[in-house]
PDB file of C-alpha atoms and ligand atoms in Angstrom:
ATOM      1  CA  MET A  15      30.406 -31.545  44.688  1.00 89.00           C
ATOM      2  CA  THR A  16      29.067 -35.081  44.516  1.00 96.00           C
ATOM      3  CA  THR A  17      28.215 -35.671  40.876  1.00 98.00           C
ATOM      4  CA  ARG A  18      26.498 -38.741  39.507  1.00 98.00           C
ATOM      5  CA  LEU A  19      26.121 -39.865  35.936  1.00 98.00           C
ATOM      6  CA  TYR A  20      23.401 -42.227  34.741  1.00 98.00           C
ATOM      7  CA  GLU A  21      24.082 -44.410  31.733  1.00 98.00           C
ATOM      8  CA  ASN A  22      22.858 -47.742  30.402  1.00 98.00           C
ATOM      9  CA  PRO A  23      24.018 -49.901  27.483  1.00 98.00           C
ATOM     10  CA  ILE A  24      20.394 -50.044  26.309  1.00 98.00           C
ATOM     11  CA  PHE A  25      20.719 -46.415  25.234  1.00 98.00           C
ATOM     12  CA  LEU A  26      22.651 -47.701  22.205  1.00 98.00           C
ATOM     13  CA  GLU A  27      19.659 -49.746  21.081  1.00 98.00           C
ATOM     14  CA  HIS A  28      17.330 -47.000  19.886  1.00 98.00           C
ATOM     15  CA  ARG A  29      18.135 -47.200  16.203  1.00 98.00           C
ATOM     16  CA  THR A  30      17.661 -44.602  13.482  1.00 98.00           C
ATOM     17  CA  PRO A  31      18.279 -44.973   9.720  1.00 97.00           C
ATOM     18  CA  PRO A  32      21.829 -44.749   8.304  1.00 97.00           C
ATOM     19  CA  GLY A  33      23.023 -41.141   8.133  1.00 97.00           C
ATOM     20  CA  HIS A  34      20.599 -39.935  10.815  1.00 98.00           C
ATOM     21  CA  PRO A  35      22.382 -37.497  13.160  1.00 98.00           C
ATOM     22  CA  GLU A  36      20.777 -38.854  16.360  1.00 98.00           C
ATOM     23  CA  ARG A  37      22.735 -42.100  16.502  1.00 98.00           C
ATOM     24  CA  PRO A  38      24.242 -44.429  19.109  1.00 98.00           C
ATOM     25  CA  ASP A  39      27.794 -43.262  18.297  1.00 98.00           C
ATOM     26  CA  ARG A  40      26.986 -40.041  20.140  1.00 98.00           C
ATOM     27  CA  LEU A  41      27.082 -41.886  23.459  1.00 98.00           C
ATOM     28  CA  ARG A  42      30.096 -43.969  22.460  1.00 98.00           C
ATOM     29  CA  SER A  43      31.951 -40.739  21.785  1.00 98.00           C
ATOM     30  CA  LEU A  44      30.978 -39.260  25.151  1.00 98.00           C
ATOM     31  CA  ASN A  45      32.041 -42.488  26.851  1.00 98.00           C
ATOM     32  CA  ILE A  46      35.531 -42.253  25.388  1.00 98.00           C
ATOM     33  CA  ALA A  47      35.828 -38.681  26.703  1.00 97.00           C
ATOM     34  CA  LEU A  48      34.758 -39.868  30.169  1.00 98.00           C
ATOM     35  CA  GLU A  49      37.720 -42.265  30.340  1.00 97.00           C
ATOM     36  CA  HIS A  50      39.935 -39.253  31.110  1.00 97.00           C
ATOM     37  CA  PRO A  51      41.241 -39.243  34.727  1.00 96.00           C
ATOM     38  CA  ASN A  52      39.377 -35.954  35.303  1.00 94.00           C
ATOM     39  CA  PHE A  53      36.212 -38.011  35.564  1.00 98.00           C
ATOM     40  CA  SER A  54      37.456 -40.639  38.023  1.00 96.00           C
ATOM     41  CA  GLY A  55      35.446 -38.982  40.802  1.00 95.00           C
ATOM     42  CA  LEU A  56      32.185 -39.314  38.904  1.00 97.00           C
ATOM     43  CA  GLU A  57      29.721 -41.784  40.452  1.00 97.00           C
ATOM     44  CA  ARG A  58      28.537 -43.749  37.436  1.00 98.00           C
ATOM     45  CA  LYS A  59      25.242 -45.606  37.843  1.00 98.00           C
ATOM     46  CA  GLU A  60      23.010 -47.664  35.617  1.00 98.00           C
ATOM     47  CA  ALA A  61      19.816 -45.820  34.704  1.00 99.00           C
ATOM     48  CA  PRO A  62      16.724 -47.813  35.724  1.00 99.00           C
ATOM     49  CA  GLN A  63      13.803 -48.272  33.343  1.00 98.00           C
ATOM     50  CA  ALA A  64      10.714 -46.285  34.343  1.00 98.00           C
ATOM     51  CA  ASN A  65       7.222 -47.740  34.257  1.00 98.00           C
ATOM     52  CA  GLU A  66       5.026 -46.746  31.338  1.00 98.00           C
ATOM     53  CA  ASP A  67       2.892 -44.766  33.826  1.00 98.00           C
ATOM     54  CA  ALA A  68       5.700 -42.217  34.183  1.00 98.00           C
ATOM     55  CA  VAL A  69       4.985 -40.982  30.661  1.00 98.00           C
ATOM     56  CA  THR A  70       1.563 -39.781  31.806  1.00 98.00           C
ATOM     57  CA  LEU A  71       3.175 -37.259  34.164  1.00 98.00           C
ATOM     58  CA  ALA A  72       3.598 -35.031  31.108  1.00 98.00           C
ATOM     59  CA  HIS A  73       1.545 -36.635  28.324  1.00 98.00           C
ATOM     60  CA  PRO A  74      -1.988 -37.989  27.995  1.00 98.00           C
ATOM     61  CA  GLU A  75      -2.189 -41.787  27.908  1.00 98.00           C
ATOM     62  CA  GLU A  76      -3.155 -41.606  24.223  1.00 98.00           C
ATOM     63  CA  HIS A  77       0.312 -40.314  23.375  1.00 98.00           C
ATOM     64  CA  LEU A  78       1.944 -43.264  25.144  1.00 98.00           C
ATOM     65  CA  PHE A  79      -0.291 -45.664  23.211  1.00 98.00           C
ATOM     66  CA  ALA A  80       0.374 -43.846  19.945  1.00 98.00           C
ATOM     67  CA  VAL A  81       4.146 -44.268  20.390  1.00 98.00           C
ATOM     68  CA  MET A  82       3.718 -47.917  21.458  1.00 98.00           C
ATOM     69  CA  ARG A  83       1.804 -48.620  18.254  1.00 98.00           C
ATOM     70  CA  GLU A  84       4.759 -47.320  16.210  1.00 97.00           C
ATOM     71  CA  VAL A  85       7.304 -49.670  17.799  1.00 97.00           C
ATOM     72  CA  PRO A  86       8.047 -52.499  15.331  1.00 97.00           C
ATOM     73  CA  GLU A  87       8.096 -56.128  16.441  1.00 96.00           C
ATOM     74  CA  GLU A  88      10.884 -57.123  14.074  1.00 95.00           C
ATOM     75  CA  ASP A  89      14.454 -56.543  15.178  1.00 92.00           C
ATOM     76  CA  GLU A  90      15.650 -55.171  11.835  1.00 92.00           C
ATOM     77  CA  ARG A  91      12.789 -52.751  11.215  1.00 97.00           C
ATOM     78  CA  ILE A  92      12.850 -49.003  11.820  1.00 97.00           C
ATOM     79  CA  ASN A  93       9.469 -47.226  11.676  1.00 97.00           C
ATOM     80  CA  GLN A  94       9.147 -43.586  10.725  1.00 98.00           C
ATOM     81  CA  ILE A  95       6.846 -41.817  13.217  1.00 97.00           C
ATOM     82  CA  GLU A  96       7.071 -38.429  11.534  1.00 96.00           C
ATOM     83  CA  ALA A  97       9.525 -36.479   9.350  1.00 96.00           C
ATOM     84  CA  ASP A  98      12.750 -37.291  11.212  1.00 97.00           C
ATOM     85  CA  THR A  99      11.558 -39.286  14.233  1.00 98.00           C
ATOM     86  CA  TYR A 100      11.900 -43.052  14.262  1.00 98.00           C
ATOM     87  CA  ALA A 101      11.245 -46.090  16.450  1.00 98.00           C
ATOM     88  CA  SER A 102      13.044 -49.424  16.435  1.00 98.00           C
ATOM     89  CA  GLN A 103      12.184 -52.594  18.350  1.00 98.00           C
ATOM     90  CA  LYS A 104      13.641 -51.467  21.676  1.00 98.00           C
ATOM     91  CA  SER A 105      12.820 -47.761  21.395  1.00 98.00           C
ATOM     92  CA  LEU A 106      10.078 -47.864  24.022  1.00 98.00           C
ATOM     93  CA  GLN A 107      12.388 -49.499  26.582  1.00 98.00           C
ATOM     94  CA  VAL A 108      15.184 -47.106  25.672  1.00 98.00           C
ATOM     95  CA  ALA A 109      12.984 -44.017  26.043  1.00 98.00           C
ATOM     96  CA  LEU A 110      11.596 -45.356  29.338  1.00 98.00           C
ATOM     97  CA  THR A 111      15.168 -45.825  30.558  1.00 99.00           C
ATOM     98  CA  ALA A 112      15.993 -42.204  29.680  1.00 99.00           C
ATOM     99  CA  ILE A 113      12.950 -41.259  31.761  1.00 99.00           C
ATOM    100  CA  GLY A 114      13.959 -43.657  34.556  1.00 99.00           C
ATOM    101  CA  GLY A 115      17.449 -42.146  34.651  1.00 99.00           C
ATOM    102  CA  ALA A 116      16.015 -38.628  34.851  1.00 99.00           C
ATOM    103  CA  MET A 117      13.649 -39.601  37.662  1.00 99.00           C
ATOM    104  CA  ALA A 118      16.443 -41.349  39.574  1.00 99.00           C
ATOM    105  CA  ALA A 119      18.563 -38.229  39.129  1.00 99.00           C
ATOM    106  CA  VAL A 120      15.789 -36.117  40.661  1.00 99.00           C
ATOM    107  CA  ASP A 121      15.530 -38.633  43.519  1.00 98.00           C
ATOM    108  CA  ASP A 122      19.291 -38.356  44.106  1.00 98.00           C
ATOM    109  CA  VAL A 123      19.389 -34.575  44.373  1.00 98.00           C
ATOM    110  CA  MET A 124      16.177 -34.379  46.398  1.00 98.00           C
ATOM    111  CA  THR A 125      17.396 -36.937  48.943  1.00 98.00           C
ATOM    112  CA  GLY A 126      20.945 -35.565  49.096  1.00 98.00           C
ATOM    113  CA  LYS A 127      22.659 -38.605  47.548  1.00 98.00           C
ATOM    114  CA  ALA A 128      24.229 -36.250  45.010  1.00 98.00           C
ATOM    115  CA  ASP A 129      24.526 -32.499  44.510  1.00 98.00           C
ATOM    116  CA  ASN A 130      24.055 -32.772  40.786  1.00 98.00           C
ATOM    117  CA  VAL A 131      23.523 -35.474  38.183  1.00 99.00           C
ATOM    118  CA  PHE A 132      24.033 -35.830  34.431  1.00 99.00           C
ATOM    119  CA  VAL A 133      21.956 -38.341  32.495  1.00 99.00           C
ATOM    120  CA  ALA A 134      23.735 -39.563  29.356  1.00 98.00           C
ATOM    121  CA  GLY A 135      20.655 -40.956  27.668  1.00 98.00           C
ATOM    122  CA  ARG A 136      18.857 -40.981  24.363  1.00 98.00           C
ATOM    123  CA  PRO A 137      16.634 -40.342  22.547  1.00 98.00           C
ATOM    124  CA  PRO A 138      16.383 -36.630  23.420  1.00 98.00           C
ATOM    125  CA  GLY A 139      13.025 -35.299  24.630  1.00 98.00           C
ATOM    126  CA  HIS A 140      12.568 -31.530  24.452  1.00 99.00           C
ATOM    127  CA  HIS A 141      10.721 -31.445  21.112  1.00 98.00           C
ATOM    128  CA  ALA A 142       8.030 -33.916  22.244  1.00 98.00           C
ATOM    129  CA  GLU A 143       4.803 -31.983  22.806  1.00 98.00           C
ATOM    130  CA  LYS A 144       1.901 -33.189  24.934  1.00 98.00           C
ATOM    131  CA  THR A 145       0.456 -35.236  22.107  1.00 98.00           C
ATOM    132  CA  ARG A 146       3.182 -35.311  19.477  1.00 98.00           C
ATOM    133  CA  ALA A 147       6.503 -37.087  18.989  1.00 98.00           C
ATOM    134  CA  MET A 148       8.788 -34.981  16.802  1.00 98.00           C
ATOM    135  CA  GLY A 149      12.355 -33.826  16.213  1.00 98.00           C
ATOM    136  CA  PHE A 150      13.956 -37.191  17.194  1.00 98.00           C
ATOM    137  CA  CYS A 151      11.972 -37.106  20.497  1.00 98.00           C
ATOM    138  CA  LEU A 152       9.331 -39.605  21.649  1.00 98.00           C
ATOM    139  CA  PHE A 153       8.538 -38.410  25.187  1.00 98.00           C
ATOM    140  CA  ASN A 154       9.474 -35.183  26.941  1.00 99.00           C
ATOM    141  CA  THR A 155      11.926 -36.525  29.495  1.00 99.00           C
ATOM    142  CA  VAL A 156      12.771 -33.203  31.160  1.00 99.00           C
ATOM    143  CA  ALA A 157       9.071 -32.369  31.606  1.00 99.00           C
ATOM    144  CA  ILE A 158       8.450 -35.765  33.183  1.00 99.00           C
ATOM    145  CA  ALA A 159      11.397 -35.192  35.546  1.00 99.00           C
ATOM    146  CA  ALA A 160       9.949 -31.816  36.591  1.00 99.00           C
ATOM    147  CA  ARG A 161       6.537 -33.324  37.277  1.00 98.00           C
ATOM    148  CA  HIS A 162       8.146 -36.180  39.210  1.00 98.00           C
ATOM    149  CA  ALA A 163       9.946 -33.690  41.463  1.00 99.00           C
ATOM    150  CA  GLN A 164       6.688 -31.863  42.113  1.00 98.00           C
ATOM    151  CA  LYS A 165       4.598 -34.970  42.665  1.00 98.00           C
ATOM    152  CA  VAL A 166       6.938 -36.989  44.874  1.00 98.00           C
ATOM    153  CA  TYR A 167       8.872 -34.257  46.701  1.00 98.00           C
ATOM    154  CA  GLY A 168       6.416 -31.375  46.633  1.00 98.00           C
ATOM    155  CA  VAL A 169       8.937 -29.125  44.900  1.00 98.00           C
ATOM    156  CA  GLU A 170       7.142 -25.835  44.363  1.00 98.00           C
ATOM    157  CA  ARG A 171       9.235 -24.132  41.717  1.00 98.00           C
ATOM    158  CA  VAL A 172      11.196 -26.005  39.060  1.00 99.00           C
ATOM    159  CA  ALA A 173      13.322 -24.145  36.511  1.00 99.00           C
ATOM    160  CA  ILE A 174      14.185 -25.793  33.203  1.00 99.00           C
ATOM    161  CA  VAL A 175      17.053 -24.189  31.285  1.00 99.00           C
ATOM    162  CA  ASP A 176      17.381 -25.392  27.693  1.00 99.00           C
ATOM    163  CA  TRP A 177      20.553 -24.422  25.834  1.00 98.00           C
ATOM    164  CA  ASP A 178      20.113 -26.913  23.011  1.00 98.00           C
ATOM    165  CA  VAL A 179      20.484 -24.939  19.773  1.00 98.00           C
ATOM    166  CA  HIS A 180      16.907 -25.847  18.837  1.00 98.00           C
ATOM    167  CA  HIS A 181      13.948 -24.362  20.693  1.00 98.00           C
ATOM    168  CA  GLY A 182      12.394 -26.708  23.258  1.00 98.00           C
ATOM    169  CA  ASN A 183       8.923 -26.394  21.774  1.00 98.00           C
ATOM    170  CA  GLY A 184       7.679 -29.507  23.549  1.00 98.00           C
ATOM    171  CA  THR A 185       8.682 -28.288  26.989  1.00 99.00           C
ATOM    172  CA  GLN A 186       7.149 -24.902  26.240  1.00 98.00           C
ATOM    173  CA  ASP A 187       3.930 -26.596  25.101  1.00 98.00           C
ATOM    174  CA  ILE A 188       3.663 -28.712  28.261  1.00 98.00           C
ATOM    175  CA  PHE A 189       4.310 -25.845  30.714  1.00 98.00           C
ATOM    176  CA  TRP A 190       2.715 -22.974  28.762  1.00 98.00           C
ATOM    177  CA  ASP A 191       0.073 -22.285  31.427  1.00 98.00           C
ATOM    178  CA  ASP A 192       1.899 -23.659  34.479  1.00 98.00           C
ATOM    179  CA  PRO A 193       3.370 -20.913  36.720  1.00 98.00           C
ATOM    180  CA  SER A 194       5.174 -23.518  38.890  1.00 98.00           C
ATOM    181  CA  VAL A 195       7.695 -24.247  36.118  1.00 99.00           C
ATOM    182  CA  LEU A 196       9.996 -21.609  34.604  1.00 99.00           C
ATOM    183  CA  PHE A 197      11.197 -22.533  31.130  1.00 99.00           C
ATOM    184  CA  CYS A 198      14.192 -20.588  29.731  1.00 99.00           C
ATOM    185  CA  SER A 199      15.595 -21.365  26.302  1.00 98.00           C
ATOM    186  CA  THR A 200      18.492 -20.065  24.208  1.00 98.00           C
ATOM    187  CA  HIS A 201      18.319 -21.237  20.608  1.00 98.00           C
ATOM    188  CA  GLN A 202      19.119 -20.296  17.032  1.00 98.00           C
ATOM    189  CA  MET A 203      16.295 -18.575  15.189  1.00 98.00           C
ATOM    190  CA  PRO A 204      15.094 -19.032  12.544  1.00 97.00           C
ATOM    191  CA  LEU A 205      15.727 -22.776  12.830  1.00 98.00           C
ATOM    192  CA  TYR A 206      13.748 -25.962  13.448  1.00 98.00           C
ATOM    193  CA  PRO A 207      11.153 -26.164  15.092  1.00 98.00           C
ATOM    194  CA  TRP A 208      10.471 -22.519  14.140  1.00 98.00           C
ATOM    195  CA  THR A 209       9.057 -21.549  17.570  1.00 98.00           C
ATOM    196  CA  GLY A 210      10.711 -19.678  20.453  1.00 98.00           C
ATOM    197  CA  LYS A 211      10.171 -15.991  19.760  1.00 98.00           C
ATOM    198  CA  LYS A 212      10.711 -13.569  22.647  1.00 98.00           C
ATOM    199  CA  GLU A 213       6.988 -12.779  22.579  1.00 98.00           C
ATOM    200  CA  GLU A 214       6.136 -16.401  23.420  1.00 98.00           C
ATOM    201  CA  ALA A 215       6.015 -15.917  27.189  1.00 98.00           C
ATOM    202  CA  GLY A 216       3.397 -18.388  28.403  1.00 98.00           C
ATOM    203  CA  ALA A 217       0.129 -17.646  30.181  1.00 98.00           C
ATOM    204  CA  HIS A 218       1.959 -16.436  33.323  1.00 98.00           C
ATOM    205  CA  GLY A 219       5.208 -15.024  31.928  1.00 98.00           C
ATOM    206  CA  THR A 220       7.124 -18.143  32.982  1.00 98.00           C
ATOM    207  CA  ILE A 221       8.378 -18.932  29.469  1.00 98.00           C
ATOM    208  CA  VAL A 222      11.555 -16.974  28.677  1.00 98.00           C
ATOM    209  CA  ASN A 223      12.862 -17.311  25.139  1.00 98.00           C
ATOM    210  CA  ALA A 224      16.223 -15.875  24.104  1.00 98.00           C
ATOM    211  CA  PRO A 225      16.547 -16.451  20.348  1.00 98.00           C
ATOM    212  CA  LEU A 226      19.978 -15.988  18.758  1.00 98.00           C
ATOM    213  CA  SER A 227      20.745 -15.300  15.136  1.00 97.00           C
ATOM    214  CA  GLU A 228      22.967 -17.422  12.928  1.00 96.00           C
ATOM    215  CA  ASN A 229      26.666 -16.945  13.754  1.00 95.00           C
ATOM    216  CA  ALA A 230      25.753 -15.385  17.121  1.00 97.00           C
ATOM    217  CA  GLY A 231      28.924 -16.691  18.752  1.00 97.00           C
ATOM    218  CA  SER A 232      30.019 -16.848  22.368  1.00 98.00           C
ATOM    219  CA  ASP A 233      29.537 -13.171  23.210  1.00 98.00           C
ATOM    220  CA  HIS A 234      25.907 -13.001  22.119  1.00 98.00           C
ATOM    221  CA  PHE A 235      25.133 -16.332  23.774  1.00 98.00           C
ATOM    222  CA  ARG A 236      26.595 -15.177  27.088  1.00 98.00           C
ATOM    223  CA  GLU A 237      24.875 -11.812  26.772  1.00 98.00           C
ATOM    224  CA  ALA A 238      21.494 -13.548  26.243  1.00 98.00           C
ATOM    225  CA  PHE A 239      22.182 -15.689  29.283  1.00 98.00           C
ATOM    226  CA  LYS A 240      23.096 -12.649  31.391  1.00 98.00           C
ATOM    227  CA  SER A 241      20.306 -10.382  30.214  1.00 98.00           C
ATOM    228  CA  ARG A 242      17.393 -12.840  29.969  1.00 98.00           C
ATOM    229  CA  VAL A 243      17.999 -16.263  31.508  1.00 98.00           C
ATOM    230  CA  LEU A 244      19.811 -15.355  34.730  1.00 98.00           C
ATOM    231  CA  PRO A 245      17.491 -12.466  35.742  1.00 98.00           C
ATOM    232  CA  ALA A 246      14.460 -14.712  35.166  1.00 98.00           C
ATOM    233  CA  LEU A 247      16.025 -17.397  37.354  1.00 98.00           C
ATOM    234  CA  HIS A 248      16.775 -14.898  40.132  1.00 98.00           C
ATOM    235  CA  ASP A 249      13.203 -13.594  40.048  1.00 98.00           C
ATOM    236  CA  PHE A 250      11.783 -17.120  40.080  1.00 98.00           C
ATOM    237  CA  ALA A 251      14.047 -18.485  42.848  1.00 98.00           C
ATOM    238  CA  PRO A 252      13.819 -22.154  41.810  1.00 99.00           C
ATOM    239  CA  ASP A 253      13.943 -25.047  44.290  1.00 98.00           C
ATOM    240  CA  LEU A 254      15.437 -27.296  41.593  1.00 99.00           C
ATOM    241  CA  ILE A 255      17.186 -26.620  38.278  1.00 99.00           C
ATOM    242  CA  LEU A 256      16.864 -29.004  35.349  1.00 99.00           C
ATOM    243  CA  ILE A 257      19.021 -28.508  32.271  1.00 99.00           C
ATOM    244  CA  SER A 258      18.036 -29.598  28.770  1.00 99.00           C
ATOM    245  CA  ALA A 259      21.677 -29.962  27.861  1.00 99.00           C
ATOM    246  CA  GLY A 260      22.018 -30.111  24.109  1.00 98.00           C
ATOM    247  CA  PHE A 261      25.462 -29.479  22.683  1.00 98.00           C
ATOM    248  CA  ASP A 262      24.472 -28.737  19.092  1.00 98.00           C
ATOM    249  CA  ALA A 263      25.260 -25.024  19.463  1.00 98.00           C
ATOM    250  CA  HIS A 264      28.947 -26.095  19.249  1.00 98.00           C
ATOM    251  CA  HIS A 265      30.710 -24.691  16.173  1.00 98.00           C
ATOM    252  CA  ARG A 266      31.430 -28.160  14.805  1.00 98.00           C
ATOM    253  CA  ASP A 267      27.779 -29.208  14.827  1.00 98.00           C
ATOM    254  CA  PRO A 268      26.295 -29.888  11.379  1.00 97.00           C
ATOM    255  CA  LEU A 269      22.719 -28.886  12.266  1.00 96.00           C
ATOM    256  CA  ALA A 270      23.193 -25.273  13.394  1.00 96.00           C
ATOM    257  CA  GLN A 271      25.409 -22.207  13.127  1.00 96.00           C
ATOM    258  CA  ILE A 272      25.547 -20.481  16.521  1.00 96.00           C
ATOM    259  CA  ASN A 273      29.242 -21.328  16.784  1.00 97.00           C
ATOM    260  CA  LEU A 274      29.817 -21.795  20.499  1.00 98.00           C
ATOM    261  CA  VAL A 275      32.979 -23.351  21.939  1.00 98.00           C
ATOM    262  CA  GLY A 276      33.372 -25.870  24.742  1.00 98.00           C
ATOM    263  CA  GLU A 277      34.199 -23.114  27.255  1.00 98.00           C
ATOM    264  CA  ASP A 278      30.741 -21.607  26.742  1.00 98.00           C
ATOM    265  CA  PHE A 279      29.124 -24.714  28.181  1.00 98.00           C
ATOM    266  CA  ASP A 280      31.541 -24.653  31.112  1.00 98.00           C
ATOM    267  CA  TRP A 281      30.646 -20.986  31.675  1.00 98.00           C
ATOM    268  CA  ALA A 282      26.867 -21.481  31.421  1.00 98.00           C
ATOM    269  CA  THR A 283      27.060 -24.471  33.762  1.00 98.00           C
ATOM    270  CA  GLY A 284      28.937 -22.360  36.301  1.00 98.00           C
ATOM    271  CA  ARG A 285      26.316 -19.597  36.161  1.00 98.00           C
ATOM    272  CA  LEU A 286      23.490 -22.077  36.720  1.00 98.00           C
ATOM    273  CA  MET A 287      25.373 -23.650  39.624  1.00 98.00           C
ATOM    274  CA  GLU A 288      25.606 -20.210  41.236  1.00 98.00           C
ATOM    275  CA  VAL A 289      21.827 -19.884  40.983  1.00 98.00           C
ATOM    276  CA  ALA A 290      21.412 -23.411  42.350  1.00 98.00           C
ATOM    277  CA  ASP A 291      23.729 -22.592  45.243  1.00 98.00           C
ATOM    278  CA  ARG A 292      21.747 -19.494  46.102  1.00 98.00           C
ATOM    279  CA  PHE A 293      18.206 -20.834  45.790  1.00 98.00           C
ATOM    280  CA  ALA A 294      18.116 -24.593  45.247  1.00 98.00           C
ATOM    281  CA  GLY A 295      20.540 -26.224  47.689  1.00 98.00           C
ATOM    282  CA  ASN A 296      22.882 -26.858  44.706  1.00 98.00           C
ATOM    283  CA  ARG A 297      20.323 -29.226  43.157  1.00 98.00           C
ATOM    284  CA  VAL A 298      20.949 -29.523  39.392  1.00 98.00           C
ATOM    285  CA  VAL A 299      19.848 -32.347  37.118  1.00 99.00           C
ATOM    286  CA  SER A 300      21.143 -32.204  33.556  1.00 99.00           C
ATOM    287  CA  LEU A 301      19.786 -34.311  30.713  1.00 99.00           C
ATOM    288  CA  LEU A 302      21.502 -34.849  27.382  1.00 98.00           C
ATOM    289  CA  GLU A 303      19.428 -33.510  24.494  1.00 98.00           C
ATOM    290  CA  GLY A 304      21.079 -32.823  21.098  1.00 98.00           C
ATOM    291  CA  GLY A 305      24.684 -32.590  19.915  1.00 98.00           C
ATOM    292  CA  TYR A 306      25.478 -34.270  16.609  1.00 98.00           C
ATOM    293  CA  ASP A 307      29.160 -33.747  15.928  1.00 98.00           C
ATOM    294  CA  LEU A 308      30.906 -36.529  17.826  1.00 98.00           C
ATOM    295  CA  GLU A 309      33.975 -34.467  18.682  1.00 98.00           C
ATOM    296  CA  GLY A 310      32.000 -31.309  19.527  1.00 98.00           C
ATOM    297  CA  LEU A 311      29.635 -33.306  21.711  1.00 98.00           C
ATOM    298  CA  ALA A 312      32.427 -35.088  23.586  1.00 98.00           C
ATOM    299  CA  GLU A 313      34.310 -31.834  24.172  1.00 98.00           C
ATOM    300  CA  SER A 314      31.372 -29.739  25.323  1.00 98.00           C
ATOM    301  CA  ALA A 315      29.589 -32.403  27.367  1.00 98.00           C
ATOM    302  CA  GLY A 316      32.939 -33.201  28.976  1.00 98.00           C
ATOM    303  CA  MET A 317      33.422 -29.563  29.977  1.00 98.00           C
ATOM    304  CA  HIS A 318      29.843 -29.386  31.263  1.00 98.00           C
ATOM    305  CA  ILE A 319      30.284 -32.494  33.430  1.00 98.00           C
ATOM    306  CA  SER A 320      33.697 -31.290  34.675  1.00 98.00           C
ATOM    307  CA  ARG A 321      32.110 -28.055  35.809  1.00 98.00           C
ATOM    308  CA  LEU A 322      29.309 -29.938  37.581  1.00 98.00           C
ATOM    309  CA  MET A 323      31.967 -31.911  39.475  1.00 98.00           C
ATOM    310  CA  LYS A 324      34.087 -28.883  40.405  1.00 95.00           C
ATOM    311  CA  GLY A 325      31.328 -26.510  41.407  1.00 80.00           C
TER     312      GLY A 325
HETATM  313 ZN1   ZN B  28      18.975 -29.649  19.134  1.00 76.95          ZN
END
């Protein structure tokens, strides 16, 4: 497999208050893991910054303006947008670079420059609803990537698989009544953002939620994947698979208690690659979402990327 990774030093410049789990050290930790010789075959590229217009692929213009108004002019200032979501001076550029990396990743798999791509960006995006920044997220990067694939390459069916331990309420909100996008999510429930029940299926049955209880562990996670996520993917036959790759279901993570291990992310990646091989010409684009224990994140993201490289 040809695997690319998008990164950019600007990703370290979205700042949150001291003690906030979504912090620049997350990417520093992943970077150290990527120094291992296993990753020497990875094509590492600098993520480009998207134009502001890209945001409107998944959000009304008003949401873009609302976020822009929250960005402080002073270097030292950090503005609180809502409960736990913040903006610092460079946050708009940083979020646009996460979007630019995701769009470039879609370009790469659609034009055959890579089989699959991982975007090591921040802030995460899957909690951002059409008109609301929340849960550390300003814009819904994975939704924008899906729309980009449809708009530029005419991709008919995009599947988004979200294994972040929190429900991807924003992605669900954006694609609720869109039968061209399948959204599958495994997540701990009850847990922030308190959505993601099985009964939430979208207007066309293309939302597939697989909630897991506290302490679910590897077996229940894999069972949910096998019984809900994989059958939905086979029925849908996607032309492109996007992954909202959060690693906060890892047992070390301080924000949740599903208690997965690194091998679970390797396993889930392998299953999605089988689906991509069958239906989508191997095309997989994976975007970093959550993952707040530095060691747990480095271990599980490393195993995920290794699997992408090996096939
Ligand atoms: Zn999360």
